[in-house]
Tab-separated table of C-alpha atoms in Angstrom:
chain	number	residue	atom	x	y	z
A	1	MET	CA	0.000	0.000	0.000
A	2	SER	CA	1.394	3.420	-0.939
A	3	GLU	CA	1.915	6.173	1.595
A	4	GLN	CA	-0.848	8.255	0.002
A	5	SER	CA	-3.444	5.454	0.250
A	6	LYS	CA	-2.833	4.596	3.924
A	7	PRO	CA	-5.902	5.245	6.104
A	8	VAL	CA	-5.685	8.228	8.456
A	9	ASP	CA	-5.462	7.369	12.135
A	10	SER	CA	-8.306	9.555	13.467
A	11	SER	CA	-7.280	9.102	17.101
A	12	ARG	CA	-3.754	10.302	16.351
A	13	ARG	CA	-5.070	13.295	14.417
A	14	GLU	CA	-7.349	14.216	17.326
A	15	PHE	CA	-4.416	14.045	19.753
A	16	ILE	CA	-2.258	16.326	17.579
A	17	THR	CA	-5.095	18.837	17.216
A	18	LYS	CA	-5.647	18.992	20.975
A	19	ALA	CA	-1.927	19.238	21.678
A	20	SER	CA	-1.539	22.119	19.222
A	21	ALA	CA	-4.414	23.981	20.822
A	22	ALA	CA	-2.909	23.503	24.275
A	23	THR	CA	0.461	24.747	23.097
A	24	SER	CA	-1.002	27.895	21.532
A	25	ALA	CA	-2.550	28.822	24.878
A	26	ALA	CA	0.632	28.302	26.886
A	27	ALA	CA	1.141	30.698	29.784
A	28	ILE	CA	4.198	32.913	29.955
A	29	ALA	CA	3.625	33.502	33.656
A	30	PRO	CA	1.247	31.967	36.225
A	31	GLY	CA	-2.279	33.032	35.350
A	32	VAL	CA	-1.279	35.125	32.329
A	33	PHE	CA	-1.842	33.906	28.782
A	34	LEU	CA	-0.610	35.379	25.554
A	35	THR	CA	-3.998	36.101	24.064
A	36	ALA	CA	-5.012	39.329	22.370
A	37	PRO	CA	-5.044	42.276	24.797
A	38	ALA	CA	-8.467	43.173	26.117
A	39	ALA	CA	-8.319	46.653	24.604
A	40	ALA	CA	-6.804	45.629	21.263
A	41	LYS	CA	-7.675	47.639	18.157
A	42	PRO	CA	-10.692	46.181	16.287
A	43	ALA	CA	-9.658	43.874	13.477
A	44	ASP	CA	-11.411	46.026	10.891
A	45	GLU	CA	-9.281	49.047	11.839
A	46	ALA	CA	-5.839	47.958	10.717
A	47	VAL	CA	-2.749	49.922	11.711
A	48	THR	CA	-1.385	51.861	8.741
A	49	ASP	CA	1.509	54.161	7.982
A	50	ALA	CA	-0.916	57.051	7.483
A	51	LYS	CA	-0.104	58.050	11.062
A	52	ARG	CA	3.069	58.206	13.068
A	53	TRP	CA	2.613	58.551	16.778
A	54	GLY	CA	5.069	60.608	18.777
A	55	ILE	CA	5.656	62.436	22.052
A	56	LEU	CA	7.158	65.870	22.599
A	57	VAL	CA	8.824	66.412	25.983
A	58	ASP	CA	9.165	70.056	27.005
A	59	THR	CA	11.819	69.854	29.696
A	60	ASN	CA	11.229	73.496	30.570
A	61	LYS	CA	7.900	72.412	32.025
A	62	CYS	CA	9.191	69.339	33.871
A	63	ALA	CA	8.865	70.073	37.583
A	64	ASP	CA	11.787	69.419	39.911
A	65	ASN	CA	11.658	65.991	41.553
A	66	CYS	CA	8.459	65.142	39.686
A	67	SER	CA	7.889	61.452	38.942
A	68	ALA	CA	4.225	61.586	37.890
A	69	CYS	CA	4.938	60.138	34.447
A	70	VAL	CA	6.999	57.268	35.873
A	71	THR	CA	4.398	56.416	38.513
A	72	ALA	CA	1.563	56.560	35.982
A	73	CYS	CA	3.365	54.220	33.588
A	74	GLU	CA	4.155	51.751	36.359
A	75	THR	CA	0.558	51.763	37.605
A	76	GLU	CA	-0.933	51.476	34.129
A	77	ASN	CA	1.291	48.660	32.883
A	78	GLY	CA	2.075	46.799	36.093
A	79	TRP	CA	5.866	46.828	36.116
A	80	GLY	CA	8.239	47.647	38.975
A	81	ASN	CA	6.332	46.513	42.058
A	82	SER	CA	5.600	43.155	40.407
A	83	GLU	CA	9.240	42.201	41.058
A	84	PRO	CA	9.626	42.904	44.791
A	85	ASN	CA	12.573	40.574	45.336
A	86	SER	CA	14.773	41.690	42.474
A	87	ASP	CA	17.937	43.735	42.720
A	88	PRO	CA	16.944	47.431	42.370
A	89	GLU	CA	19.549	47.757	39.632
A	90	GLN	CA	17.859	44.983	37.665
A	91	ARG	CA	14.265	46.028	38.227
A	92	THR	CA	12.168	46.806	35.185
A	93	GLN	CA	11.825	50.422	34.077
A	94	TRP	CA	9.696	51.305	31.068
A	95	ILE	CA	10.331	54.981	31.756
A	96	ARG	CA	12.792	56.633	34.134
A	97	SER	CA	13.901	60.094	35.187
A	98	VAL	CA	17.453	60.981	34.196
A	99	GLU	CA	19.537	64.061	34.870
A	100	ILE	CA	21.606	65.633	32.139
A	101	LYS	CA	24.251	68.204	32.936
A	102	ASN	CA	26.248	70.716	30.957
A	103	LYS	CA	29.797	70.063	32.139
A	104	ALA	CA	30.944	73.495	31.054
A	105	THR	CA	28.328	75.507	32.950
A	106	GLY	CA	27.008	73.069	35.546
A	107	TYR	CA	23.423	73.598	34.364
A	108	ALA	CA	21.376	70.442	35.042
A	109	LYS	CA	18.008	69.285	33.781
A	110	THR	CA	15.820	66.291	34.654
A	111	LEU	CA	13.840	64.609	31.915
A	112	PRO	CA	11.912	61.389	31.299
A	113	MET	CA	13.650	58.706	29.249
A	114	MET	CA	11.781	55.869	27.582
A	115	CYS	CA	11.872	53.925	24.317
A	116	GLN	CA	12.336	56.581	21.644
A	117	HIS	CA	10.273	54.656	19.048
A	118	CYS	CA	12.845	55.075	16.294
A	119	GLU	CA	11.985	55.004	12.614
A	120	THR	CA	14.943	52.660	12.126
A	121	PRO	CA	15.189	50.869	15.500
A	122	PRO	CA	18.568	49.272	16.291
A	123	CYS	CA	16.720	46.763	18.491
A	124	GLU	CA	14.824	45.494	15.466
A	125	ASP	CA	17.986	45.165	13.396
A	126	VAL	CA	19.730	42.852	15.869
A	127	CYS	CA	16.772	40.722	16.990
A	128	PRO	CA	17.322	37.156	15.703
A	129	THR	CA	13.647	36.135	15.904
A	130	GLY	CA	11.800	39.273	14.853
A	131	ALA	CA	10.394	39.746	18.345
A	132	SER	CA	11.485	43.396	18.315
A	133	PHE	CA	9.504	45.160	15.639
A	134	ARG	CA	8.134	48.527	14.573
A	135	ARG	CA	4.461	48.895	13.741
A	136	ALA	CA	3.416	50.774	10.621
A	137	ASP	CA	2.344	53.710	12.822
A	138	GLY	CA	5.790	54.026	14.416
A	139	ILE	CA	5.263	52.284	17.765
A	140	VAL	CA	8.113	49.887	18.613
A	141	LEU	CA	7.103	46.736	20.501
A	142	VAL	CA	8.317	43.316	21.649
A	143	ASP	CA	6.383	40.202	20.659
A	144	LYS	CA	6.529	38.050	23.807
A	145	HIS	CA	5.488	34.978	21.817
A	146	ILE	CA	8.866	34.785	20.111
A	147	CYS	CA	11.248	36.723	22.385
A	148	ILE	CA	13.988	34.298	23.480
A	149	GLY	CA	15.598	36.622	25.996
A	150	CYS	CA	18.920	36.912	24.167
A	151	ARG	CA	19.109	40.606	25.144
A	152	TYR	CA	20.793	41.682	21.908
A	153	CYS	CA	18.225	44.490	21.699
A	154	MET	CA	19.241	45.763	25.131
A	155	MET	CA	22.838	46.033	23.998
A	156	ALA	CA	21.843	47.733	20.738
A	157	CYS	CA	19.561	50.368	22.272
A	158	PRO	CA	21.497	53.634	22.715
A	159	TYR	CA	18.912	54.877	25.223
A	160	LYS	CA	19.091	51.950	27.660
A	161	ALA	CA	15.330	51.815	27.336
A	162	ARG	CA	14.851	48.047	27.604
A	163	SER	CA	14.685	45.781	30.636
A	164	PHE	CA	15.052	42.039	31.128
A	165	ILE	CA	12.660	40.236	33.459
A	166	HIS	CA	14.694	38.130	35.888
A	167	GLU	CA	12.048	36.658	38.168
A	168	ASP	CA	8.490	35.406	38.397
A	169	LEU	CA	5.876	38.120	38.082
A	170	HIS	CA	2.776	39.003	40.043
A	171	ASP	CA	-0.270	41.249	39.605
A	172	GLN	CA	0.038	41.560	35.845
A	173	LYS	CA	-2.288	43.636	33.705
A	174	PRO	CA	-4.254	41.771	31.003
A	175	TRP	CA	-3.419	44.444	28.391
A	176	ALA	CA	0.327	44.297	29.139
A	177	PRO	CA	1.371	40.609	29.103
A	178	ARG	CA	4.869	40.086	30.448
A	179	GLY	CA	7.051	37.058	31.094
A	180	LYS	CA	10.130	35.937	32.971
A	181	GLY	CA	13.077	35.615	30.616
A	182	THR	CA	11.830	38.186	28.112
A	183	VAL	CA	12.691	41.791	27.307
A	184	GLU	CA	10.288	44.713	27.504
A	185	SER	CA	10.096	48.501	27.216
A	186	CYS	CA	7.688	51.409	26.794
A	187	THR	CA	4.817	50.524	24.456
A	188	MET	CA	3.561	54.119	24.239
A	189	CYS	CA	0.492	52.605	25.938
A	190	VAL	CA	-0.483	51.005	22.639
A	191	HIS	CA	-3.651	49.567	24.174
A	192	ARG	CA	-4.825	53.109	24.894
A	193	VAL	CA	-3.691	54.525	21.564
A	194	ASP	CA	-5.537	51.832	19.628
A	195	GLU	CA	-8.717	52.878	21.404
A	196	GLY	CA	-8.231	56.553	20.637
A	197	GLY	CA	-6.639	57.474	23.985
A	198	THR	CA	-3.309	58.897	25.109
A	199	PRO	CA	-0.383	57.293	26.961
A	200	ALA	CA	-0.670	57.195	30.755
A	201	CYS	CA	2.434	59.354	31.222
A	202	VAL	CA	0.970	62.144	29.102
A	203	GLU	CA	-2.351	61.981	30.911
A	204	ALA	CA	-0.683	62.134	34.339
A	205	CYS	CA	1.481	65.097	33.358
A	206	SER	CA	-1.586	67.000	32.191
A	207	ALA	CA	-3.506	66.095	35.341
A	208	ASP	CA	-0.754	67.734	37.408
A	209	ASN	CA	-1.018	70.831	35.182
A	210	HIS	CA	2.593	70.566	34.090
A	211	ASN	CA	1.701	69.795	30.462
A	212	ALA	CA	5.301	68.885	29.709
A	213	LEU	CA	4.297	65.962	27.476
A	214	VAL	CA	2.405	66.292	24.201
A	215	PHE	CA	1.218	63.213	22.319
A	216	GLY	CA	-0.114	63.005	18.810
A	217	ASP	CA	0.233	62.203	15.138
A	218	LEU	CA	3.473	63.575	13.720
A	219	TYR	CA	2.063	63.305	10.192
A	220	ASP	CA	-0.982	65.447	10.944
A	221	GLU	CA	0.025	69.083	10.505
A	222	ASN	CA	-3.016	70.163	12.511
A	223	SER	CA	-2.242	67.995	15.546
A	224	GLU	CA	-1.044	69.714	18.706
A	225	ILE	CA	2.330	67.995	18.587
A	226	SER	CA	2.942	69.072	14.976
A	227	ARG	CA	1.949	72.642	15.752
A	228	GLU	CA	4.302	72.719	18.742
A	229	LEU	CA	7.188	71.246	16.761
A	230	LYS	CA	6.670	73.847	14.049
A	231	LYS	CA	6.454	76.686	16.560
A	232	HIS	CA	9.563	75.896	18.624
A	233	ASP	CA	12.802	74.055	18.006
A	234	SER	CA	13.214	70.520	19.344
A	235	VAL	CA	15.924	67.891	19.282
A	236	GLU	CA	16.397	64.160	19.180
A	237	ILE	CA	18.630	62.561	21.771
A	238	ARG	CA	21.609	61.123	19.885
A	239	ALA	CA	20.486	62.720	16.643
A	240	ASP	CA	23.898	61.783	15.260
A	241	LEU	CA	22.701	58.192	14.961
A	242	GLY	CA	20.099	59.126	12.343
A	243	LEU	CA	17.320	57.055	13.933
A	244	ASN	CA	14.540	59.648	13.425
A	245	THR	CA	12.995	59.113	16.840
A	246	GLY	CA	9.308	59.485	17.586
A	247	VAL	CA	10.120	61.143	20.934
A	248	ARG	CA	11.448	64.699	20.725
A	249	TYR	CA	12.745	67.044	23.418
A	250	ARG	CA	12.636	70.782	23.922
A	251	GLY	CA	14.819	72.777	26.272
A	252	ILE	CA	17.956	70.633	26.238
């Protein structure tokens, strides 16, 4: 009997089907499954390159010792306190406050640092599995399904914007799936953006009446961020790298 004419073992086929289904629903952390985020963009509203999302940081408006944007990001996405036993130096940070200083004059400024959502992301270039990727609308993300934790992207990022998860996680958010042994960074609150909202850091800064962060579509000349960029000069951090970042800064 030829291979093509052999009868199909229905019990074996049923086992393979069930096993495949079980594998596709595998958990990356206790109680957290890599299913579509609860607030994912509707399937009939595909992401396109008609928009490019960005954030303008006006450091002149950043208040001294303010951490509202950091706290809001941590609360919204569930990082930081979910790793209570980790070394503080290894703890996840999707956004952090950094101080820059002019060595010649001594003038110092504090500003928020997060993934810069580059047009040509170095993290994407070095990722061996394609887990690091840039969406058509400019948001840079990590696909936890295929991240192998090699950390090449962490070494490639000139902004030190990525973190590696070293330990088991707790109290995760359903819209921000995470996993031990994977890399993560600022998502620009993609779950909010896809529903027409703004990132948590921007919302928190506005709530405190600092208004140091402006979010919007860089391609829309009528958006607030485009109007502000046209009105006043801004810079990219490490502009010499030619990455065309989606996050711009004023006052540095």
